[in-house]
Coordinates of C-alpha atoms and ligand atoms in Angstrom, one line a residue:
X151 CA 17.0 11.3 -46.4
X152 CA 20.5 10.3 -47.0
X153 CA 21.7 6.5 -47.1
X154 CA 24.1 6.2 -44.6
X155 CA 20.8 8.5 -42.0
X156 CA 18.2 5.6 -43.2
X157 CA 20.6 2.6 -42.2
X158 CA 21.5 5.0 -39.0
X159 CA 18.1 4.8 -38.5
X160 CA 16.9 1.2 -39.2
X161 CA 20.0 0.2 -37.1
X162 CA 18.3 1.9 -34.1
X163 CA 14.9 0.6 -34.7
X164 CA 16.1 -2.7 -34.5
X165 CA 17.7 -1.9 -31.0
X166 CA 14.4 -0.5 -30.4
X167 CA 13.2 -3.8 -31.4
X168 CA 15.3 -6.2 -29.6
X169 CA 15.6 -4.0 -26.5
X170 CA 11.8 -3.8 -26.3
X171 CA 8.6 -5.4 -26.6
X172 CA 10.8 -8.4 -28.5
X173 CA 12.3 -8.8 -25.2
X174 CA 9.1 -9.3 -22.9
X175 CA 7.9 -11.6 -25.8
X176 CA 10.0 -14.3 -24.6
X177 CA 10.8 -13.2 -21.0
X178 CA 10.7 -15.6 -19.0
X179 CA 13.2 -18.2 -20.1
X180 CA 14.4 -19.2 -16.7
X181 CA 13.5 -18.8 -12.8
X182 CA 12.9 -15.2 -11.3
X183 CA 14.9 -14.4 -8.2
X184 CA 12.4 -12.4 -5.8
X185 CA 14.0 -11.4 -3.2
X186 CA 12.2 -10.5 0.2
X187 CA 14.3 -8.7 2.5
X188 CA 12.8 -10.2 5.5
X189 CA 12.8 -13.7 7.2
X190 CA 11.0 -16.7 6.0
X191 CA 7.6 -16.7 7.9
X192 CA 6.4 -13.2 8.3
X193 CA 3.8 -10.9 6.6
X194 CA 6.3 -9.5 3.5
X195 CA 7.2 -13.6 3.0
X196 CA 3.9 -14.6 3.1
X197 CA 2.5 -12.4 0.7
X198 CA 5.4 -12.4 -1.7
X199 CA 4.9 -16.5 -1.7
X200 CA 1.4 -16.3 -2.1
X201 CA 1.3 -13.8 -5.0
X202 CA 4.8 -15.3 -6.3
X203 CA 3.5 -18.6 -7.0
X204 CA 0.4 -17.3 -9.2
X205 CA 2.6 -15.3 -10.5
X206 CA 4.9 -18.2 -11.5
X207 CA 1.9 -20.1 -12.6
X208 CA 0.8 -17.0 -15.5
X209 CA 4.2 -16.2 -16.4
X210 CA 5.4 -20.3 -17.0
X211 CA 8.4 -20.1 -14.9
X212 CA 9.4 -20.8 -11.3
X213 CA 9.7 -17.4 -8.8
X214 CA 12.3 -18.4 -6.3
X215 CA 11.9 -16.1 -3.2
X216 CA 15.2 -14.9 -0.9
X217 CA 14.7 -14.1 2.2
X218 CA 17.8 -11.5 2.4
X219 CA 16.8 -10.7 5.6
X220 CA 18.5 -8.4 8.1
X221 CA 19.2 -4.5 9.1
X222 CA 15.2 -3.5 8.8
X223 CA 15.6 -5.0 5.2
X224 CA 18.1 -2.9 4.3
X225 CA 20.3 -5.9 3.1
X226 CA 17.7 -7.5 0.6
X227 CA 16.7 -4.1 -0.6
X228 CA 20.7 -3.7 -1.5
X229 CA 21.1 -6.9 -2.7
X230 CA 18.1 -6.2 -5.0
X231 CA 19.4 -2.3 -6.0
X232 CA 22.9 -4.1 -7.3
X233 CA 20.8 -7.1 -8.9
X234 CA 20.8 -7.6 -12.6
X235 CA 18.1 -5.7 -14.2
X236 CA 17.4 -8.4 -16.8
X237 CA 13.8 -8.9 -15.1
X238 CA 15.6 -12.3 -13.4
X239 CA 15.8 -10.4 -10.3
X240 CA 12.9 -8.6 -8.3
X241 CA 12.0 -7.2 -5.0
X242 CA 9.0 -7.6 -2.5
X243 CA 9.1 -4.9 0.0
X244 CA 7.3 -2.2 2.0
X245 CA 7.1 1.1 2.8
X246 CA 9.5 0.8 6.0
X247 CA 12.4 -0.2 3.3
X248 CA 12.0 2.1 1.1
X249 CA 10.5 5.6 2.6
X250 CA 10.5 4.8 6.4
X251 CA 14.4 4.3 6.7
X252 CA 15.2 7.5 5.0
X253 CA 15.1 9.2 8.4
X254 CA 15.8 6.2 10.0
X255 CA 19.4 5.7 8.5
X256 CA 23.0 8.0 8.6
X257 CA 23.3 6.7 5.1
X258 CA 21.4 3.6 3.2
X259 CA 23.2 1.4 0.7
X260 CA 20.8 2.6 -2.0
X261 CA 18.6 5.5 -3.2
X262 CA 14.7 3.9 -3.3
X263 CA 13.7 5.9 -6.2
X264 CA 16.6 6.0 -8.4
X265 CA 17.8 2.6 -7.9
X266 CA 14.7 0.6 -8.2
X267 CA 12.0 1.1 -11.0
X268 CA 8.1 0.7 -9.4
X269 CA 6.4 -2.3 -10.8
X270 CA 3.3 -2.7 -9.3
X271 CA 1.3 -2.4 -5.7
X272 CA 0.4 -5.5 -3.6
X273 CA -2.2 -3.8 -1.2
X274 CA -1.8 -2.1 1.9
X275 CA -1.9 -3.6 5.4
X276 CA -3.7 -2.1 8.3
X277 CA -1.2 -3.1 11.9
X278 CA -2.0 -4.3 15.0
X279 CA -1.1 -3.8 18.6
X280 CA -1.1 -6.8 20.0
X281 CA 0.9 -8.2 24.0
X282 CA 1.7 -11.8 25.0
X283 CA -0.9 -13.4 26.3
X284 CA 0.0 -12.9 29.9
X285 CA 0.5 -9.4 29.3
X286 CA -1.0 -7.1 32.5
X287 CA -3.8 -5.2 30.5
X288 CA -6.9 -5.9 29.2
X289 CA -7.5 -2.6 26.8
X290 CA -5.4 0.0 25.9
X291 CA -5.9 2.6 28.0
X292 CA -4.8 -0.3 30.5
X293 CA -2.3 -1.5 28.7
X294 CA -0.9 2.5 28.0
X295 CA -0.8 3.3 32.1
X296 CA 1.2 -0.2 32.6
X297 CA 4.2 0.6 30.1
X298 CA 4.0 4.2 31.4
X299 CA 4.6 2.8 35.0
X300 CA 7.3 0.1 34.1
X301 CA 9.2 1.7 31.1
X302 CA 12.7 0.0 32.6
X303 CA 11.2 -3.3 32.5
X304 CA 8.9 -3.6 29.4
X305 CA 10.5 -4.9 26.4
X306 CA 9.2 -3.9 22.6
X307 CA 9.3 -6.7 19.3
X308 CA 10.1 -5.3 15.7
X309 CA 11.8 -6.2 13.3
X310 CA 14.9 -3.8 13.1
X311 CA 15.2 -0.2 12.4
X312 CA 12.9 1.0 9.3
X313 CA 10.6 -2.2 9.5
X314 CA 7.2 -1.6 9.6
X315 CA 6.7 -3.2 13.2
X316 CA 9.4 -0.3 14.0
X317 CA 7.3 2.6 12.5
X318 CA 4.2 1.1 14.4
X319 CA 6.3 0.8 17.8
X320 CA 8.3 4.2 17.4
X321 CA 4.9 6.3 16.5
X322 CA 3.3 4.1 19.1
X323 CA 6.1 5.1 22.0
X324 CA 6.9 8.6 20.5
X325 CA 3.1 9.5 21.2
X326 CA 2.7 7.7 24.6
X327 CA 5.9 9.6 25.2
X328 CA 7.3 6.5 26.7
X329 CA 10.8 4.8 26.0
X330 CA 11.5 0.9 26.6
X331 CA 13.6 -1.3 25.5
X332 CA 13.7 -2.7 21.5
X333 CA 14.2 -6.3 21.1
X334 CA 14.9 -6.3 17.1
X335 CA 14.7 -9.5 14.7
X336 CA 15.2 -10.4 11.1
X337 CA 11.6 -10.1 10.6
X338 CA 8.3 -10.5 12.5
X339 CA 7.8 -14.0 11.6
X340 CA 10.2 -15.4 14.3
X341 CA 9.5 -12.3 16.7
X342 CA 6.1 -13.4 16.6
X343 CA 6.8 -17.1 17.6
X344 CA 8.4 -15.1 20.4
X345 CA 5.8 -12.9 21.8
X346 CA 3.2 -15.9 21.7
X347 CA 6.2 -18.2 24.1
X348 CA 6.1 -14.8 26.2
X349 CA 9.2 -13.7 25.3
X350 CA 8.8 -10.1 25.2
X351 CA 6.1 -7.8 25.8
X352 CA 4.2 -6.1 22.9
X353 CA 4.4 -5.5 19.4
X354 CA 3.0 -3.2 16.5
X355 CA 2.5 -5.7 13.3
X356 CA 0.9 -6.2 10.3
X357 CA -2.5 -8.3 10.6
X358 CA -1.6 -10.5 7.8
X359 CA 0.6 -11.7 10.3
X360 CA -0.9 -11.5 13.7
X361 CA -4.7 -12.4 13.0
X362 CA -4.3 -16.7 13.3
X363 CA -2.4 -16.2 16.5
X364 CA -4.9 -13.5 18.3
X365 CA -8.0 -15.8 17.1
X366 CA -6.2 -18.9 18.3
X367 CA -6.1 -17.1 21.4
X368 CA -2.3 -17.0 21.8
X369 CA -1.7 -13.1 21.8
X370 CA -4.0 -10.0 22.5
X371 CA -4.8 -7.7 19.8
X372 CA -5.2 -3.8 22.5
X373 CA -6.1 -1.7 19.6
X374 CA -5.3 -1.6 15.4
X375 CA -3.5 1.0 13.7
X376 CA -6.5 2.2 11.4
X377 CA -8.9 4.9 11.7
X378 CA -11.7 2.1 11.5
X379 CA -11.9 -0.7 13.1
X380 CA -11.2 -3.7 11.1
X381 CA -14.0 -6.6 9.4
X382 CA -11.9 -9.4 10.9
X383 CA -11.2 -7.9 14.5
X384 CA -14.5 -6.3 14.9
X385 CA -14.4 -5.8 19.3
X386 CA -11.0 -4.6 18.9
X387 CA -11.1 -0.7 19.1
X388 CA -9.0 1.5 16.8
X389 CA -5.9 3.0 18.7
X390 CA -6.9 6.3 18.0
X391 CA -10.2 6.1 19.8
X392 CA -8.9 4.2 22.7
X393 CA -6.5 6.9 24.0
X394 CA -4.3 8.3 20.9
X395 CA -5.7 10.8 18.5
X396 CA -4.3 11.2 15.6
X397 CA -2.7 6.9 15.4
X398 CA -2.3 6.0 12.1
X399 CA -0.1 3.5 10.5
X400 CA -0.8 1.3 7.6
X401 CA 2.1 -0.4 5.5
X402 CA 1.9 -0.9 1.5
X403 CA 3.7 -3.6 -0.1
X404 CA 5.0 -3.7 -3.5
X405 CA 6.9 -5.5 -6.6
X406 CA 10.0 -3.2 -7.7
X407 CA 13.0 -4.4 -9.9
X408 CA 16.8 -3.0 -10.3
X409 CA 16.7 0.4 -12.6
X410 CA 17.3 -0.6 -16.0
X411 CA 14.8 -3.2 -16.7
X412 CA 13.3 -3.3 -20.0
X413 CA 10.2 -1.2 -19.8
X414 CA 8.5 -3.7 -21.6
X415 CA 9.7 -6.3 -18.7
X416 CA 8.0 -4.2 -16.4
X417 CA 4.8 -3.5 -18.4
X418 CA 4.9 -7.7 -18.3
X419 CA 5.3 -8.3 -14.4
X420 CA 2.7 -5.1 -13.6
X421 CA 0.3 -7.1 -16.2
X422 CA 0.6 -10.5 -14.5
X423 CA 0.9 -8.8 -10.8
X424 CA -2.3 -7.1 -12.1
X425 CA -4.1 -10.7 -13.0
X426 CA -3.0 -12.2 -10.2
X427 CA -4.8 -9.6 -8.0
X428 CA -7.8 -10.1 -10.0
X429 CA -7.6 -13.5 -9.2
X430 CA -11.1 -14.8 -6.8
X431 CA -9.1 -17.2 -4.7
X432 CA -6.2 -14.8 -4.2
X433 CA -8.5 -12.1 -3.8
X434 CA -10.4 -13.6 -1.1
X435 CA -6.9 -15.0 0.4
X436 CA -5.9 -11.7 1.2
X437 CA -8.7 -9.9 1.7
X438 CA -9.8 -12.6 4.6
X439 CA -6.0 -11.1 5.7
X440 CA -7.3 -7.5 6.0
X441 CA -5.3 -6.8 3.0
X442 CA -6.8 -3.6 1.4
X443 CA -6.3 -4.3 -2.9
X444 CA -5.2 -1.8 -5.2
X445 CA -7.6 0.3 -7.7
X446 CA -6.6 -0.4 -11.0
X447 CA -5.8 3.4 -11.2
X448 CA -2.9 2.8 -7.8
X449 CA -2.3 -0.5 -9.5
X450 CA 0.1 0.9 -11.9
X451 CA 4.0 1.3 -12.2
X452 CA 4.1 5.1 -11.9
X453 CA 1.0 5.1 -9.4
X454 CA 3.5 3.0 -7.2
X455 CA 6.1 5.4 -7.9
X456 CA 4.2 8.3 -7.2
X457 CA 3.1 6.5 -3.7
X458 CA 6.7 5.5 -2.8
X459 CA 7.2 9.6 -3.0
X460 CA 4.5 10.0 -0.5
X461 CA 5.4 8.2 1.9
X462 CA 8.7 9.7 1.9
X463 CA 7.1 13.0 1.9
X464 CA 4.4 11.8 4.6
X465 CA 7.2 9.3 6.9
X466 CA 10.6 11.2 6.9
X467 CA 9.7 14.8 8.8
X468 CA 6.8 12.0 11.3
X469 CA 9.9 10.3 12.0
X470 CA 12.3 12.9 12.7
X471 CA 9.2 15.0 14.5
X472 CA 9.2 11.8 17.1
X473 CA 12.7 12.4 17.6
X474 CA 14.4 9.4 16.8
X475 CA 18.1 9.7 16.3
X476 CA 19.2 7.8 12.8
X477 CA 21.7 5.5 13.1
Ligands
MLT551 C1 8.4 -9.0 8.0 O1 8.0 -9.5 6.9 O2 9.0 -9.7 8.8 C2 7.9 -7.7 8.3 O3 7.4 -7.0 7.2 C3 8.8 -7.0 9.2 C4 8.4 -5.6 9.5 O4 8.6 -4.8 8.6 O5 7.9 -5.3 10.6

């Protein structure tokens, strides 16, 4: 080997070196950004704050979540595509965000797979129909024969277009074959506080954010989105034996970062996600919230990647098939 080849070549090791593992030995050295592109209050918030503060606990520094809320969480999902990708800067997010919208928008700010890298999976949420308490229904088959009947009246919650409480509603509408109007927030945190004042009339939503209202009595849960009925709602039947074959929604969240972060970064955040997940408290936290846990074989960075694909695959042609018009 030639001189000048070996110090060519030892000058790109230590690249290597500093670019590399190196580079997750230190990481962090100052607060993580995570940003949530919903509102403060809902299920993507709540779960990024509960698993972002073990997190912050293993990893020694401070996870600082923003709630860049707004446009289905299209605008965090942005902000977090144009973020640094020095592993200072993350994203919660779901499905809707990422695979959902696809159909959903004209054109999106960012391209899911080739301007995030995958880090790890957070678990998968079954969904819930569920009306304000006053609501004129008392099962679904009920509750499908009242919106049928008073389309120009009823009013719909989500939480703008590609959120998962819009999936859930659109499917939900698309195979009733009803239309009525779309009340949309930042997030279903504050829509929620509005369907238990009566605000509106229904809404399609993830349990982890519906289950302490319906058991405190303040909201009725018509029917979830799973083909089995779930531990924690046991008398409420699936929607797709009450009336609606084939009604099937369930949201996964997960822990992506801008492309270009160190893989060793990522290796990092995946390990500590993973621990954190394996954590009993945590664990129990979100199972008691019908949250369905990754596998250690879906709990990794390319399983996530190959599920965001899926859903694409599996949510763009529903989505067009119901007919909705992208914005
Ligand atoms: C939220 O956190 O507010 C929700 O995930 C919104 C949604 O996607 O329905």
């Amino acid at each position: 080997m030639s001189r000048r080849l070996f110090i060519g070549l030892m000058g790109a090791a230590a690249v290597v070196a500093l670019t590399g593992p190196a580079v997750a030995q230190n990481y962090p050295t100052k607060p993580i950004t995570m940003i949530v592109p919903f509102a403060a209050g809902g299920p993507t918030d709540a779960l990024a704050r509960v698993i972002g503060q073990k997190m912050s606990e293993k990893l020694g520094q401070q996870i600082v979540v923003d709630n860049a809320a707004g446009a289905g969480g299209t605008i965090g999902v942005a902000k977090a595509a144009r973020g640094a990708p020095d592993g200072y800067t993350v994203l919660f997010t779901h499905m809707g965000t990422l695979a959902v919208n696809i159909a959903l928008y004209k054109s999106l700010p960012y391209d899911s797979q080739k301007d995030l890298v995958p880090v790890g999976l957070a678990g998968t949420n079954p969904m819930v129909l569920v009306t304000k308490k006053g609501f004129p229904a008392k099962d679904f088959k009920e509750f499908k024969d009242y919106v049928a009947a008073n389309q120009k009246k009823v009013q719909y919650g989500m939480a703008g277009i590609g959120a998962a409480s819009h999936l859930g509603g659109l499917m939900l509408n698309s195979m009733m074959k009803v239309e009525v109007l779309e009340i949309p927030y930042k997030g279903t945190g504050p829509a929620l506080n509005d369907l238990v004042a009566g605000q509106f009339d229904y809404m399609v939503d993830q349990a982890v954010n519906v289950l302490a209202q319906i058991q405190a009595g303040n909201i009725k849960p018509l029917g979830v989105s799973t083909k089995k009925r779930l531990a924690q709602l046991p008398d409420v039947p699936t929607i797709d034996e009450s009336g609606l074959p084939g009604y099937e929604v369930t949201i996964w969240n997960g822990l992506f970062a801008p492309k270009g972060t160190p893989e060793a970064i990522v290796t990092k955040l995946n390990a500590v996600l993973g621990e954190v997940l394996a954590d009993e408290a945590v664990r129990k936290r979100l199972m008691d919230l019908a949250v369905d846990l990754p596998t250690k074989e879906e709990a990794t960075p390319a399983a996530l990647g190959a599920q965001l694909k899926a859903s694409i695959d599996k949510w763009v042609p529903a989505v067009k098939a119901a007919g909705v018009q992208p914005e």
